XYZ file of C-alpha atoms in Angstrom:
530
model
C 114.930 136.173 125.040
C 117.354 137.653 127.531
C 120.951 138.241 126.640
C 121.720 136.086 130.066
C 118.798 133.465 129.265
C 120.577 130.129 127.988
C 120.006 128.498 124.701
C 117.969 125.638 125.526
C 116.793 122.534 122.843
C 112.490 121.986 122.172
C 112.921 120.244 125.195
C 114.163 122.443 127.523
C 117.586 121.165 127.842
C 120.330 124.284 128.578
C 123.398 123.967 125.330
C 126.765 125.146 125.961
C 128.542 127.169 122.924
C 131.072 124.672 123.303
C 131.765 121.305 125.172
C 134.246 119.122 126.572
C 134.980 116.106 128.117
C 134.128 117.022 131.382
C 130.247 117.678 130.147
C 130.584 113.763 130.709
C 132.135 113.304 133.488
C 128.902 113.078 135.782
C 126.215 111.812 133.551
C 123.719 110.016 135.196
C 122.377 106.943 132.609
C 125.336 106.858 130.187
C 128.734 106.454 131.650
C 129.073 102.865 129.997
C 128.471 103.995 126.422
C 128.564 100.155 125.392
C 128.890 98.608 122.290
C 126.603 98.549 119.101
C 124.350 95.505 119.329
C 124.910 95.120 123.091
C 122.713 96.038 126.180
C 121.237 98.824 126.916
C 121.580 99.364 122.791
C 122.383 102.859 123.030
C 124.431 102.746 120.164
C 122.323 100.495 118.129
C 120.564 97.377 118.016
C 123.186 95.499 115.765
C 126.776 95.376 116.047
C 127.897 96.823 112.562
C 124.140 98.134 111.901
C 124.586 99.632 108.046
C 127.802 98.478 107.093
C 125.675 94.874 107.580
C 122.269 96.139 106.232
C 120.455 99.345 105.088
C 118.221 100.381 107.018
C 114.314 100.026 104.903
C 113.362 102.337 102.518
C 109.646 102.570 102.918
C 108.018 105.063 101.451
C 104.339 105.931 102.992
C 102.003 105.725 100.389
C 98.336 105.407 99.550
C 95.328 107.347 98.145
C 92.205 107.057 95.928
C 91.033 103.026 95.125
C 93.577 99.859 95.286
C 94.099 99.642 91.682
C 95.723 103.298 92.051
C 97.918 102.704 94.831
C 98.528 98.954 93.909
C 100.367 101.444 90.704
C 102.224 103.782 92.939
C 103.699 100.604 95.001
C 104.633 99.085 92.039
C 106.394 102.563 90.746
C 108.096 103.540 94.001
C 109.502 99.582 94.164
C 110.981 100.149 90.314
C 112.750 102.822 91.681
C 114.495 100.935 94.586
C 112.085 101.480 97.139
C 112.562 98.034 99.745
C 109.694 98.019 101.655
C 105.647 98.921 101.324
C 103.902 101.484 103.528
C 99.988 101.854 103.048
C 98.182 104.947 104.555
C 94.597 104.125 104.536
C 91.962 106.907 104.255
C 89.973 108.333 107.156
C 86.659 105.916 106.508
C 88.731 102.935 106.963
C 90.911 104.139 110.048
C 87.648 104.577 111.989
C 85.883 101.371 110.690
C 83.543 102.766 108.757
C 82.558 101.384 104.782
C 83.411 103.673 101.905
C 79.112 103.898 102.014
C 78.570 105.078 105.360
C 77.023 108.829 105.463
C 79.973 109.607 107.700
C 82.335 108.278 105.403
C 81.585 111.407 102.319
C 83.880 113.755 101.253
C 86.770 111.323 102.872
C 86.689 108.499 100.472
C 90.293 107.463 99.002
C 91.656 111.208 100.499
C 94.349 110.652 102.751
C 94.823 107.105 101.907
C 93.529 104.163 100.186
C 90.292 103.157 101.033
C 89.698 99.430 101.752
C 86.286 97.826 102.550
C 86.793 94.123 101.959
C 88.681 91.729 100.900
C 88.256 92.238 97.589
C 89.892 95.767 98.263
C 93.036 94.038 99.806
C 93.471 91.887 96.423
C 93.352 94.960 94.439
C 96.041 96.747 96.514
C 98.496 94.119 96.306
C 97.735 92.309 93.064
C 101.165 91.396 91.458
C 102.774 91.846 94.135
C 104.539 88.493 96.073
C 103.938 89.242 99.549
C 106.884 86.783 100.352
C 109.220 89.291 98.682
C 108.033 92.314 100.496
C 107.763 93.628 103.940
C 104.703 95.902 104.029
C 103.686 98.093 107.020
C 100.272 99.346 107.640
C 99.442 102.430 109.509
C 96.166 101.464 111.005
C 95.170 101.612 115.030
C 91.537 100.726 116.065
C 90.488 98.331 113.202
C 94.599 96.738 112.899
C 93.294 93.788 113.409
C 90.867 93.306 110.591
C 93.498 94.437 107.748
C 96.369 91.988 109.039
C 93.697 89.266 108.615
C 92.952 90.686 105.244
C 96.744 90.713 104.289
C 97.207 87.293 105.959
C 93.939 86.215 103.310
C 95.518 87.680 100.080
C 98.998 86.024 101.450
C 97.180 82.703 101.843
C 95.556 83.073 97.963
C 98.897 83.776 96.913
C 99.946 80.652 98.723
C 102.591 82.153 101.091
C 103.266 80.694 104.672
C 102.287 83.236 106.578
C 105.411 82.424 108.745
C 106.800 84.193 105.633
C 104.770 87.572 105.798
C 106.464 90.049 107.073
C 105.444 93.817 108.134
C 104.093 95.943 111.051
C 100.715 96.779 111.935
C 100.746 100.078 113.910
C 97.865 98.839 116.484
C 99.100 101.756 118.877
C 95.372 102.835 119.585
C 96.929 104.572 123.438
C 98.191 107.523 121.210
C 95.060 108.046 119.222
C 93.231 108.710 122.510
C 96.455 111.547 123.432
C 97.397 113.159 119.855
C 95.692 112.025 116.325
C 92.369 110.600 117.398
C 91.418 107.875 115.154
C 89.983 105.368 117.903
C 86.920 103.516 118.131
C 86.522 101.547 121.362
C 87.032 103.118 124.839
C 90.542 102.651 126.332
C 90.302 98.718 128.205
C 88.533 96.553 125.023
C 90.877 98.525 122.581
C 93.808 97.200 124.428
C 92.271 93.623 124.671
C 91.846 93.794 121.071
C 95.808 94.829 120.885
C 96.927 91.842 123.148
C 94.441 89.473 121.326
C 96.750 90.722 117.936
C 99.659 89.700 120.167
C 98.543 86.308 120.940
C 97.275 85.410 117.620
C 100.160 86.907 115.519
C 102.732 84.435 117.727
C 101.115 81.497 116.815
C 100.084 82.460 112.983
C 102.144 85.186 112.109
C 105.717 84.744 114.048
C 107.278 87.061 111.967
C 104.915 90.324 111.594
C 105.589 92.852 114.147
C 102.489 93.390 115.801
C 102.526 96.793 117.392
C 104.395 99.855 115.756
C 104.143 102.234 118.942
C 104.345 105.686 118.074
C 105.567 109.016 119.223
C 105.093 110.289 115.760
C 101.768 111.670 116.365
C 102.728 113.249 119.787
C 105.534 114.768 117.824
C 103.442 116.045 115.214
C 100.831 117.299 117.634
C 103.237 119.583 119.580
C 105.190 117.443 121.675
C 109.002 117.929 122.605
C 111.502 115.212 122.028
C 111.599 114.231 126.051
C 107.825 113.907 126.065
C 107.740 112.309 122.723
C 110.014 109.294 124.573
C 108.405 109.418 127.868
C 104.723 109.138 126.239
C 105.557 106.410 124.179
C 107.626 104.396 126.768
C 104.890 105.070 128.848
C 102.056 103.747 126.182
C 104.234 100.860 125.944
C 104.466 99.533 129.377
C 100.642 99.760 129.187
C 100.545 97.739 125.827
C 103.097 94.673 127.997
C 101.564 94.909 130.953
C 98.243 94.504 129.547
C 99.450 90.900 127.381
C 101.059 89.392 130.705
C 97.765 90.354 132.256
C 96.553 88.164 129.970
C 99.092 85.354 130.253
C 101.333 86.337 127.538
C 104.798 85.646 128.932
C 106.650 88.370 127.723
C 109.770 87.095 125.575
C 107.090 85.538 123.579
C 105.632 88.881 122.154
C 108.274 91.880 123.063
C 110.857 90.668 120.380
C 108.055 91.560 117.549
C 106.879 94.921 119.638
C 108.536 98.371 117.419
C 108.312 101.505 117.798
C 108.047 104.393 115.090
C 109.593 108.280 115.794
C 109.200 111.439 114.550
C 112.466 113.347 112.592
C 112.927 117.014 113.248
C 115.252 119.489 111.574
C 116.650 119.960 115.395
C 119.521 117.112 113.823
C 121.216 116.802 117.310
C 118.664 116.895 119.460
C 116.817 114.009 117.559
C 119.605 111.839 117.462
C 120.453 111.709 121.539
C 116.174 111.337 121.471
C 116.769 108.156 119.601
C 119.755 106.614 121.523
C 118.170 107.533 124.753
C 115.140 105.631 123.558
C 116.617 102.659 123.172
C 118.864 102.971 126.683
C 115.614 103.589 128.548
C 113.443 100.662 126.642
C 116.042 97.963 126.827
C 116.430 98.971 130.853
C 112.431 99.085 131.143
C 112.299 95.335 129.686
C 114.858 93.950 131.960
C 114.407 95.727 135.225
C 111.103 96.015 135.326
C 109.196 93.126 132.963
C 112.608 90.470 133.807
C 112.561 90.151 129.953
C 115.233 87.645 129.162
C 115.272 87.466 125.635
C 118.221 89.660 124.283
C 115.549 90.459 121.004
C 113.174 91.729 124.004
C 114.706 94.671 125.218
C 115.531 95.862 121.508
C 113.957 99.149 120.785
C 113.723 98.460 116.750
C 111.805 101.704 115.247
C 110.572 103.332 112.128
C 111.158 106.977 111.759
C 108.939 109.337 109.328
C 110.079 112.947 108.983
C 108.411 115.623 110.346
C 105.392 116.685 108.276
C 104.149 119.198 110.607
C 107.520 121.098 109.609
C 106.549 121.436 105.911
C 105.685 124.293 105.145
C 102.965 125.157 101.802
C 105.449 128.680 101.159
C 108.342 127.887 99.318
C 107.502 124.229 99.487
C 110.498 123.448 97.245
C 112.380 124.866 100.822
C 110.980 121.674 102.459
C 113.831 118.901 100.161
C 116.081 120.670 102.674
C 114.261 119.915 105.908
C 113.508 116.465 104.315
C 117.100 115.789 103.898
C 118.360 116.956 107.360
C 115.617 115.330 108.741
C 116.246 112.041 107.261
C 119.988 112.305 108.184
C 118.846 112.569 112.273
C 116.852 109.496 111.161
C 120.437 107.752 110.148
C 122.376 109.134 112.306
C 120.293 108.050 115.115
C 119.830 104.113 113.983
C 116.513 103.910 112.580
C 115.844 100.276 111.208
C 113.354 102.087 108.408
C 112.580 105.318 107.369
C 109.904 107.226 105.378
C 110.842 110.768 103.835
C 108.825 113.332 103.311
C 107.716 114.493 99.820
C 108.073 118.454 98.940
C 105.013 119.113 98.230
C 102.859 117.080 101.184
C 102.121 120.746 102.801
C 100.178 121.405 99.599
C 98.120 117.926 98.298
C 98.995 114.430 98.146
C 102.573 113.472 97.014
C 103.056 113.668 93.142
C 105.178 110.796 91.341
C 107.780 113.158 90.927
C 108.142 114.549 94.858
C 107.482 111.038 95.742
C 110.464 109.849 93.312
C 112.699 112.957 95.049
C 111.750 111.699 99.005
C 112.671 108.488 97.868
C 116.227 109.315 96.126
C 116.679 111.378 99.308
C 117.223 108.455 101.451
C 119.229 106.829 98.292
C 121.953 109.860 98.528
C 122.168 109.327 102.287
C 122.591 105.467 101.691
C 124.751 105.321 98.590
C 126.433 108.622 98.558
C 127.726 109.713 101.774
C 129.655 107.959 105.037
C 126.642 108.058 107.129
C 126.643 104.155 106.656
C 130.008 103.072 107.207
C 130.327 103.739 111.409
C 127.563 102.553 113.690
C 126.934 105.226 115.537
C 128.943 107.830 114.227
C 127.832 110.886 116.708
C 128.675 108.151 119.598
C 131.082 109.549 122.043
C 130.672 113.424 120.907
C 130.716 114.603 124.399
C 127.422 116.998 123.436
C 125.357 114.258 121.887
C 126.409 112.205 124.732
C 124.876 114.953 126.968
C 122.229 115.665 124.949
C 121.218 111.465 125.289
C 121.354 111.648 129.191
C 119.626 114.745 129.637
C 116.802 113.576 127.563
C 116.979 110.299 129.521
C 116.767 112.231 132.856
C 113.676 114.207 131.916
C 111.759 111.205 130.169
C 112.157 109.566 133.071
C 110.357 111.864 135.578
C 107.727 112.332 133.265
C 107.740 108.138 133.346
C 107.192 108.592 137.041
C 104.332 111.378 136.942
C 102.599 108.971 134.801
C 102.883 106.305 137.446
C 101.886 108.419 140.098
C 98.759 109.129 138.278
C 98.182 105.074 138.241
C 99.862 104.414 134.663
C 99.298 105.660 130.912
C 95.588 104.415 130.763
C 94.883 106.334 133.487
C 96.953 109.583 132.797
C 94.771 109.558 129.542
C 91.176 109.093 131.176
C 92.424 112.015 132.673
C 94.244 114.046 130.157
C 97.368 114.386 131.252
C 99.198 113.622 128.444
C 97.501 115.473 126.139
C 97.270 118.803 128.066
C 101.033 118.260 128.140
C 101.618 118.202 124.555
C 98.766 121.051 123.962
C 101.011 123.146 126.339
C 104.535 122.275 124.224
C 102.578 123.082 120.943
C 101.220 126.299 122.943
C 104.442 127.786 123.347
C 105.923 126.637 120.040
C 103.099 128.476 118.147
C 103.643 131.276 120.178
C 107.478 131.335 119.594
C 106.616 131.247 115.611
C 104.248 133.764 115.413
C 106.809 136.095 117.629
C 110.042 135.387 115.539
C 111.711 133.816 118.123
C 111.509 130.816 116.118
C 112.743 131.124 112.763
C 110.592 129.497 109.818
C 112.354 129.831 106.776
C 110.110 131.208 104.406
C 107.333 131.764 106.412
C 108.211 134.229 109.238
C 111.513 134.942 107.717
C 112.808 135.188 104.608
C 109.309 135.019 102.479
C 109.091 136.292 98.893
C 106.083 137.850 96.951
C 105.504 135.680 94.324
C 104.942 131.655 95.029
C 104.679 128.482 92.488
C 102.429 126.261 93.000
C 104.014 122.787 91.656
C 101.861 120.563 90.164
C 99.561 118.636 92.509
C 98.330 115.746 92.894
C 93.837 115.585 93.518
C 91.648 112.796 93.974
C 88.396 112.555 92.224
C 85.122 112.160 93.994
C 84.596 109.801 91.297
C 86.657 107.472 93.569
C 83.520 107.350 96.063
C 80.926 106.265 93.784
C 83.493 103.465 92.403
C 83.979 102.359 95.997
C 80.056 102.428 96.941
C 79.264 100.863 93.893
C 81.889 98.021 93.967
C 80.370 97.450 98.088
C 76.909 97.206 96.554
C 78.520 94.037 94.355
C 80.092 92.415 97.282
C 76.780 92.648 99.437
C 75.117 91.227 96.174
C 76.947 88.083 95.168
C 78.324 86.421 98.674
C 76.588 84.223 100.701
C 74.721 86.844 103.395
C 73.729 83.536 105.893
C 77.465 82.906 105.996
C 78.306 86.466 107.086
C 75.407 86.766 109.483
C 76.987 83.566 111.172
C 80.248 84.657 111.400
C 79.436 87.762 112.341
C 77.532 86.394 114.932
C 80.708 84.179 116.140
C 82.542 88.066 116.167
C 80.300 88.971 118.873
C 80.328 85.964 120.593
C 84.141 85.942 121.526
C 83.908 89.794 122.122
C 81.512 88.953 124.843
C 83.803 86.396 126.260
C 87.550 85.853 127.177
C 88.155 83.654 123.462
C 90.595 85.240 120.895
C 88.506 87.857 118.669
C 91.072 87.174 115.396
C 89.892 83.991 114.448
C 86.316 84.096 114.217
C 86.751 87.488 112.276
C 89.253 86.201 109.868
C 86.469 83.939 108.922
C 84.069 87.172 109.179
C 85.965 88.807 106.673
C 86.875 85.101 104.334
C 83.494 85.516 104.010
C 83.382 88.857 102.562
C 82.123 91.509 105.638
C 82.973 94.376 105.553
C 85.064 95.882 107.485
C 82.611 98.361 108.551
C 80.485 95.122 109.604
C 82.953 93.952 111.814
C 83.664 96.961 113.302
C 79.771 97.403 113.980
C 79.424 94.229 115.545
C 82.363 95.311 118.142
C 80.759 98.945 118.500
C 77.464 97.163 119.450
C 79.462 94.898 122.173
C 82.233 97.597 123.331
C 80.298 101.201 122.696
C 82.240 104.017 121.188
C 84.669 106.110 123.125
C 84.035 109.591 124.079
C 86.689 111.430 125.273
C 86.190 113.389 128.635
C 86.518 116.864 126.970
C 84.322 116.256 124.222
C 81.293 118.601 125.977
């Protein structure tokens, strides 16, 4: 870099060695900073936000078969964890049975896997799903394991007015960053907005849509895109349910959102406030939202895994920790932290135990909590926010130029985008410009490994075998029916939940389910795939 260069964030944005108050003298979105709790939220969504209520503690967590992450949930809540996170395994994110060739060698690896209902007892046996909120990070098939949670809530006897939880069912991002999708772009989002309907009449209180800049964050992309992507993703997601007749106060109050935390503290922090300024704006100027709830950017932050790094891995409690303080700084409403050794294998109990007494320090041992919004009014942060807000929203108006997010994906704009940011951030590491501690700079010769954490391939044949049961012992005219009945509505305009709640009461699979909408919808393809 040239001596006469400026310093300039991930996102482009010039920083001054020092600032003062006239940095804010001219912003262009944030002149009325506002109040906590009050439109445009900047400051937070609730007027005393910690000092009133933590923000969640939920710990991401899954692997292997139910029974051993049903034990993990069950440790992590003995240790004060306050909410449930399941990550499912790859198999079960793309709607395929633990038995299906294309499911070996992924079986219970990167989460749990769950086939049936019988899988979902498993997972949450002993645990009162009144007492919990549980989140599920699941896109394309989202649908199928809220009606499998809403089933083991109904056995337990809960109103399901009382389940509470998110569903990520952000399948827009999975076409730009992580790819985990099924159906092309149009029936995925019907699918979505179906989810929406349903969950407002059974489920009042389960968010329905966790939309996520996460995985553009992970994938490469800068904070402003990381906004503008998922802003833009979201308009599609709202204009698709009043499309549909949805009237929008009735679903945006349970819409959330879920953000990646860097180590760049101060940058991430203005990302989240201007977030919420540009999200609360969208829903009233643009959707005439009038629902105060509607134009509430609530959001889940995980911190940055692609930032881990396998040297030195005991290095990465330190990136955890400032990452988890951008989290609190910013106003997340829950948070996952990292575990040490996730660069390496699965979290252990004890790094698991560590990223969970992370967050604990931050809530019980520091001031973080006392001020809502303590970086408010820091005349950098406050130009950090509008900056960010400036360039998220000319990316916001690319995308409409191109005829909205759907379309900017058909044709790959976001994702050549991001592939550019993650481009030139590769390039910066492997130059030194960008320090990596341990990796680039300051590495040592000799690492230790810590103790990780493998699962068996033992955990495949249980899982094929236990399938082979189901199929066995239920009532195979019943599932042909209802699977039948799955189709059916897919073909027409009727609401696909019900009939495959009864698909799935009935013990299909969710493989079967999915199969029955591949047959109707086709699988998507991306454009670049030849």
């Amino acid at each position: 870099m040239a001596t006469d260069d400026p310093i300039r964030t991930s996102s482009g944005i010039p920083v001054d060695a020092v600032y003062r108050p006239e940095a804010i003298a001219d912003l262009d979105y944030g002149a009325d900073l506002g109040d906590p709790g009050r439109f445009p939220f900047a400051r937070g969504v609730y007027g005393t936000m910690y000092r009133g209520r933590s923000w969640t503690m939920r710990q991401y967590a899954g692997f292997a078969t139910p029974a051993e992450s049903n034990a993990r949930y069950k440790y992590l809540l003995a240790q004060g964890q306050t909410g449930l996170s399941v990550a499912f395994d790859l198999p079960t994110q793309m709607g395929y049975d633990s038995d299906a060739p294309i499911a070996a060698g992924e079986v219970g690896k990167v989460g749990v896997a769950i086939d049936s209902l019988a899988d979902m007892r498993a997972l949450f046996d002993g645990i009162p799903l009144d007492e919990v909120s549980t989140s599920m990070t699941i896109n394309a098939p989202a649908a199928l394991l809220l009606l499998l949670y809403q089933l083991v809530g109904e056995e337990q006897g809960v109103d399901p007015a009382k389940l509470r939880g998110t569903i990520q069912n952000d399948v827009l991002k999975e076409y730009i960053a992580r790819g985990t999708y099924i159906f092309p772009p149009e029936p995925s989002l019907r699918i979505v907005t179906d989810t929406f309907a349903y969950c407002a009449q059974e489920l009042p209180n389960f968010n329905t849509i966790s939309i996520s800049g996460y995985h553009m964050g992970e994938a490469g992309a800068t904070a402003v895109q990381e906004v503008a992507f998922t802003l833009a993703n979201a308009v599609a997601y709202v204009e698709a349910a009043v499309e549909a007749g949805l009237a929008v106060d009735d679903f945006a109050p349970r819409l959330s959102f879920f953000f990646v935390a860097r180590s760049s503290l101060l940058e991430e922090v203005a990302k989240f406030r201007a977030a919420r300024r540009m999200w609360a704006r969208l829903m009233r100027d643009r959707f005439g939202a009038l629902e105060e709830k509607s134009g509430m950017l609530r959001f889940h932050t995980q911190t940055a895994g692609v930032q881990l790094t396998a040297q030195q891995a005991e290095v990465n409690l330190a990136r955890v920790t400032i990452q988890s303080l951008a989290a609190t700084l910013g106003g997340t409403q829950s948070l996952h932290a990292n575990a040490y050794d996730e660069a390496l294998a699965l979290p252990s109990e004890k790094a698991a135990r560590l990223a969970l007494r992370t967050q604990q320090v931050i809530a019980h041992e520091t001031d973080v909590p006392l001020v809502a919004d303590p970086l408010g009014g820091s005349w950098l942060i406050e130009s950090l926010t509008d900056g960010i807000e400036s360039r998220a929203t000319d990316y916001l108006e690319r995308i409409e130029d191109r005829g909205g997010a759907v379309a900017a994906i058909e044709q790959g704009y976001q994702k050549s985008e991001i592939e550019q940011s993650a481009y030139e951030l590769g390039r910066a590491i492997e130059t030194g410009e960008e320090v990596v501690v341990g990796v680039n700079r300051f590495r040592i010769d000799e690492e230790i490994e810590p103790e990780l954490s493998r699962v068996d391939d033992a955990v495949h044949e249980g899982q094929v075998a236990a399938l082979q049961r189901i199929r066995a012992e239920r009532d195979q005219a019943a599932v042909d029916t209802a699977l039948a009945d799955v189709a059916k509505a897919a073909r027409s305009s009727e609401n696909l939940l019900p009939p495959a709640k009864e698909a799935l009461r009935h013990m299909a699979t969710v493989g079967e389910v999915c199969d029955t909408l591949r047959e109707v919808y086709g699988r998507h393809v991306p454009a670049d795939a030849f």
